[in-house]
Amino acid sequence: MKINPLKSKVTTEHKHDAPLLCCAYDMGGKFLFAGGRDNGVVVIDLKSGKKTILKGHDSWVCAISRIGPDVVLTSDSNGKIIAWDCGAEVPSQKWIIQAHPSSIQALSVSFNGDYLATGDRQGEVKIWQASNGKLAHQLAQLEYLISGLAWHPDGKQIITADRKPQKPRIKIWDISTLKETLSIDVPELSGYRRVEDIEWGGIRFLIVSPDGNQIIACGRNGYDGPACALLFDSSTGKLQRKFVSGLKGFCYYALFHPEGFLMTASGDVGKGEFQTWSITKDESVAVVSTSGPCSSIAIHPDGKQFAVTQSVGKNSYPDSGLIVFHQWEEK
Amino acid sequence: MGSTMNLTSSRIEFSRRTLFAGAAGSLAASSISNEVFAKPVKPKKKQLLLLFLSGGASQFETWDPKPGTKTGGPFRAISTSIPGVKISELLPQTSKIMHRLTVVRSVNSNIPDHFLGHYALQSGRSVPGYPVLGSAVAKLLEQPDDLLPGYISIRRDGPKAYTDVGDAAFLGAKYEGVRIVNNQSPENLIAPLSVKPEITNLVDRVRMATDQRFKMGRNSNPIASYGTTYNQADALMKRREIFDISKESQSDHERYGKHDFGQNCLLAKRLLQSGVTCVKVTHFDWDAHQDNFYWHQIRCAEFDRTLVTLLDDLSEKGMLENTLVVITGEMGRTPQINNLGGRDHWGRAWSMVMAGCGVKPGIVYGSTNELGTEVKENPVKLGDLFHTYLRALGIDSSLDYNIDGQTNPIADPAAKPIDLLLA
């Protein structure tokens, strides 16, 4: 049964007392995990609607990804990763690793679920065995914060985004040799301010299309520019398309629906939106405005529902979060 | 109005930079000796080192962490060498030398603005027109045999937006900071080859004889000032290598860090060692309106290692007991974290630090409330800090300047030194 990507409705909402930054469903579709600017992992039991806060992190939870049939990974600003076993009524810790000495900004799981990759503030990229959290590989250290990571569907390549000032970069790496095979400069997403010598832009998130032919980098077009996502050809590095939001802020997240359309989440001061795109068109096919900046989207394994995390608060100071569950109409 | 200190006026009517630009052409080439950098001597006089965290460092990510609270951010607090006192985990090296530091956690300057804050935190006043700390101390600690500039300000090129506000004000050009940008020596410290030593020697003798005649029966102050400036320029040319950090060992370059702040602090140590009274080093880019936590990791990593290295060196050389080190910015950062993960401008409850000469080490003064939104104990105004700096350096901050017969309080009479911090 196909869904209509242009029409969705809100089913439920869950408030949280800290701004939320990331979310993911477990593979079985029993739980939604969310994390943000506090140390707790928010878990919503989709059947009962019950909200549980999982302990274990001692810093902000900045990235979440599901891996394998019953496991969800969460990572934090102190470099810790926790694997949560979702087989029971309430998820429990399966393993914990202190993966990095500094903040983990990017976390990505290989398509076959065998490996996860992590990137940190100091430019380290590590590849871990999903089954036990043992280190498998490490890329040569990049000089700049790793702001995005994505596995190629072939399982043989991994793509990194870093935060080089004025020229954020996407790099493709061959896992067998741990060598870089392609580097793409992305100055369009730089927000470099010479006065402070600070890169206030940068790539905020990175994904690869399901067929592996495209890379999508999220961010903001220039210092004052709109939130946008850029589509690159993964074999040539050529910029193919710009998905430009109506907001002046950042595009923080993007993901593909199994039916092929793209979704993006963006935020500005006190407002946000999520959009639906066809990757062959410049204009979005659907846009939904939200009361706070949207930070992430997760699509339920059944493909019919999705969740959006938001930050909520007065003006530019969010002090709480919101998880909004949506359901697409069926065609 | 306090009692009047006998501080003579200095009427120098051109800037220090102009002076040095012109000095090389007019000074005797013969006065440039090959012996350009005398052996370091332990300075007997008191000195000031101002480490200015420009843009405004976050008190939460440095000296006053609030982990696990809504305002605390993602980082942990770590124990320090003062039992029971914790600072941000972003300062691991500093945590080991906290017993040497004097921390004020209750500054309420209430000036959330770069331009005004830069001036106010350095002058101890919010009304314009007063000398900044470096200029004031250069004047107040001046000794008759001082030939090097009293105040040198070190920074990297740009931004020019707000760090160079103020300066000597009514004290005159003599006490303005000599600016060292990107660790480059002031210009024109080497005389042109075309200037022959014998000619310049002759010109110098004529100058002195003419000055002597001119002073007879007249006010000698202006001529004395020009003479002093001439002699200072001459001394600076002779000792120009005090600006040359390539003379420092490779291991020292490594220890201080190869980044701008590390190299600037290495130069600062060299200048203090050479006898310069006041040195200011500006550490840029703390103005983290976006991605505050990312930027503070980078800035704190630079600051942490360099600060400890610098204090270790000053201590080892026996200089710290005579050198007051002041670490401050123009403001703190908001407790609230904005939608871009940044902290904005904030003046109501933030922290600064001192070390060395005249202050009690191992003290944490004042406190903020649980969320860091207000000062809870011992509020400190910027004028109080200015008084405290001067008193730590042995200067009676209740006195007045007397410039050409006009008196002006050295420090804001409405403020007072913080006695509990003074050794």
PDB file of N, CA, C and O in Angstrom, chain B residues 334-356:
ATOM      1  N   THR B 334      25.377  34.264  27.885  1.00  0.00           N
ATOM      2  CA  THR B 334      24.055  34.017  28.485  1.00  0.00           C
ATOM      3  C   THR B 334      23.924  32.607  29.064  1.00  0.00           C
ATOM      4  O   THR B 334      24.428  31.643  28.484  1.00  0.00           O
ATOM      5  N   PRO B 335      23.207  32.504  30.167  1.00  0.00           N
ATOM      6  CA  PRO B 335      22.853  31.167  30.655  1.00  0.00           C
ATOM      7  C   PRO B 335      22.002  30.417  29.620  1.00  0.00           C
ATOM      8  O   PRO B 335      22.187  29.225  29.413  1.00  0.00           O
ATOM      9  N   GLN B 336      21.114  31.116  28.992  1.00  0.00           N
ATOM     10  CA  GLN B 336      20.249  30.466  28.002  1.00  0.00           C
ATOM     11  C   GLN B 336      21.059  30.097  26.754  1.00  0.00           C
ATOM     12  O   GLN B 336      21.939  30.844  26.339  1.00  0.00           O
ATOM     13  N   ILE B 337      20.720  28.975  26.208  1.00  0.00           N
ATOM     14  CA  ILE B 337      21.380  28.503  24.978  1.00  0.00           C
ATOM     15  C   ILE B 337      20.418  28.748  23.830  1.00  0.00           C
ATOM     16  O   ILE B 337      19.264  28.326  23.882  1.00  0.00           O
ATOM     17  N   ASN B 338      20.877  29.449  22.817  1.00  0.00           N
ATOM     18  CA  ASN B 338      19.937  29.831  21.760  1.00  0.00           C
ATOM     19  C   ASN B 338      19.680  28.695  20.777  1.00  0.00           C
ATOM     20  O   ASN B 338      20.251  27.606  20.897  1.00  0.00           O
ATOM     21  N   ASN B 339      18.834  28.978  19.813  1.00  0.00           N
ATOM     22  CA  ASN B 339      18.409  27.916  18.900  1.00  0.00           C
ATOM     23  C   ASN B 339      19.534  27.428  17.993  1.00  0.00           C
ATOM     24  O   ASN B 339      19.420  26.372  17.381  1.00  0.00           O
ATOM     25  N   LEU B 340      20.615  28.176  17.908  1.00  0.00           N
ATOM     26  CA  LEU B 340      21.752  27.764  17.094  1.00  0.00           C
ATOM     27  C   LEU B 340      22.849  27.123  17.938  1.00  0.00           C
ATOM     28  O   LEU B 340      23.985  26.963  17.496  1.00  0.00           O
ATOM     29  N   GLY B 341      22.503  26.784  19.168  1.00  0.00           N
ATOM     30  CA  GLY B 341      23.492  26.171  20.054  1.00  0.00           C
ATOM     31  C   GLY B 341      24.520  27.168  20.550  1.00  0.00           C
ATOM     32  O   GLY B 341      25.600  26.790  21.002  1.00  0.00           O
ATOM     33  N   GLY B 342      24.182  28.438  20.470  1.00  0.00           N
ATOM     34  CA  GLY B 342      25.121  29.466  20.925  1.00  0.00           C
ATOM     35  C   GLY B 342      24.696  30.067  22.247  1.00  0.00           C
ATOM     36  O   GLY B 342      23.591  29.842  22.735  1.00  0.00           O
ATOM     37  N   ARG B 343      25.612  30.809  22.828  1.00  0.00           N
ATOM     38  CA  ARG B 343      25.283  31.646  23.977  1.00  0.00           C
ATOM     39  C   ARG B 343      25.539  33.086  23.535  1.00  0.00           C
ATOM     40  O   ARG B 343      26.510  33.367  22.841  1.00  0.00           O
ATOM     41  N   ASP B 344      24.694  33.998  23.986  1.00  0.00           N
ATOM     42  CA  ASP B 344      24.782  35.383  23.533  1.00  0.00           C
ATOM     43  C   ASP B 344      25.458  36.265  24.590  1.00  0.00           C
ATOM     44  O   ASP B 344      26.027  35.764  25.544  1.00  0.00           O
ATOM     45  N   HIS B 345      25.384  37.569  24.387  1.00  0.00           N
ATOM     46  CA  HIS B 345      26.094  38.508  25.276  1.00  0.00           C
ATOM     47  C   HIS B 345      25.442  38.562  26.660  1.00  0.00           C
ATOM     48  O   HIS B 345      24.220  38.565  26.779  1.00  0.00           O
ATOM     49  N   TRP B 346      26.296  38.709  27.683  1.00  0.00           N
ATOM     50  CA  TRP B 346      25.759  38.636  29.044  1.00  0.00           C
ATOM     51  C   TRP B 346      26.711  39.337  29.999  1.00  0.00           C
ATOM     52  O   TRP B 346      27.910  39.048  30.013  1.00  0.00           O
ATOM     53  N   GLY B 347      26.166  40.252  30.789  1.00  0.00           N
ATOM     54  CA  GLY B 347      27.030  40.969  31.719  1.00  0.00           C
ATOM     55  C   GLY B 347      26.636  40.852  33.174  1.00  0.00           C
ATOM     56  O   GLY B 347      27.286  41.434  34.037  1.00  0.00           O
ATOM     57  N   ARG B 348      25.587  40.094  33.467  1.00  0.00           N
ATOM     58  CA  ARG B 348      25.019  40.161  34.822  1.00  0.00           C
ATOM     59  C   ARG B 348      25.642  39.223  35.846  1.00  0.00           C
ATOM     60  O   ARG B 348      25.571  39.473  37.038  1.00  0.00           O
ATOM     61  N   ALA B 349      26.216  38.148  35.408  1.00  0.00           N
ATOM     62  CA  ALA B 349      26.776  37.197  36.374  1.00  0.00           C
ATOM     63  C   ALA B 349      27.823  36.357  35.650  1.00  0.00           C
ATOM     64  O   ALA B 349      27.479  35.373  35.003  1.00  0.00           O
ATOM     65  N   TRP B 350      29.055  36.748  35.754  1.00  0.00           N
ATOM     66  CA  TRP B 350      30.095  36.011  35.032  1.00  0.00           C
ATOM     67  C   TRP B 350      31.406  36.027  35.812  1.00  0.00           C
ATOM     68  O   TRP B 350      31.443  36.531  36.932  1.00  0.00           O
ATOM     69  N   SER B 351      32.451  35.467  35.211  1.00  0.00           N
ATOM     70  CA  SER B 351      33.665  35.186  35.984  1.00  0.00           C
ATOM     71  C   SER B 351      34.908  35.818  35.358  1.00  0.00           C
ATOM     72  O   SER B 351      34.971  36.017  34.135  1.00  0.00           O
ATOM     73  N   MET B 352      35.886  36.108  36.195  1.00  0.00           N
ATOM     74  CA  MET B 352      37.226  36.493  35.746  1.00  0.00           C
ATOM     75  C   MET B 352      38.240  35.917  36.741  1.00  0.00           C
ATOM     76  O   MET B 352      37.862  35.436  37.809  1.00  0.00           O
ATOM     77  N   VAL B 353      39.500  36.019  36.372  1.00  0.00           N
ATOM     78  CA  VAL B 353      40.537  35.349  37.169  1.00  0.00           C
ATOM     79  C   VAL B 353      41.775  36.225  37.270  1.00  0.00           C
ATOM     80  O   VAL B 353      42.082  36.994  36.345  1.00  0.00           O
ATOM     81  N   MET B 354      42.456  36.112  38.401  1.00  0.00           N
ATOM     82  CA  MET B 354      43.756  36.773  38.571  1.00  0.00           C
ATOM     83  C   MET B 354      44.762  35.745  39.077  1.00  0.00           C
ATOM     84  O   MET B 354      44.394  34.692  39.582  1.00  0.00           O
ATOM     85  N   ALA B 355      46.020  36.103  38.964  1.00  0.00           N
ATOM     86  CA  ALA B 355      47.081  35.266  39.535  1.00  0.00           C
ATOM     87  C   ALA B 355      48.301  36.139  39.772  1.00  0.00           C
ATOM     88  O   ALA B 355      48.472  37.177  39.124  1.00  0.00           O
ATOM     89  N   GLY B 356      49.132  35.683  40.680  1.00  0.00           N
ATOM     90  CA  GLY B 356      50.437  36.329  40.846  1.00  0.00           C
ATOM     91  C   GLY B 356      50.461  37.452  41.849  1.00  0.00           C
ATOM     92  O   GLY B 356      49.863  37.368  42.932  1.00  0.00           O
TER      93      GLY B 356
END
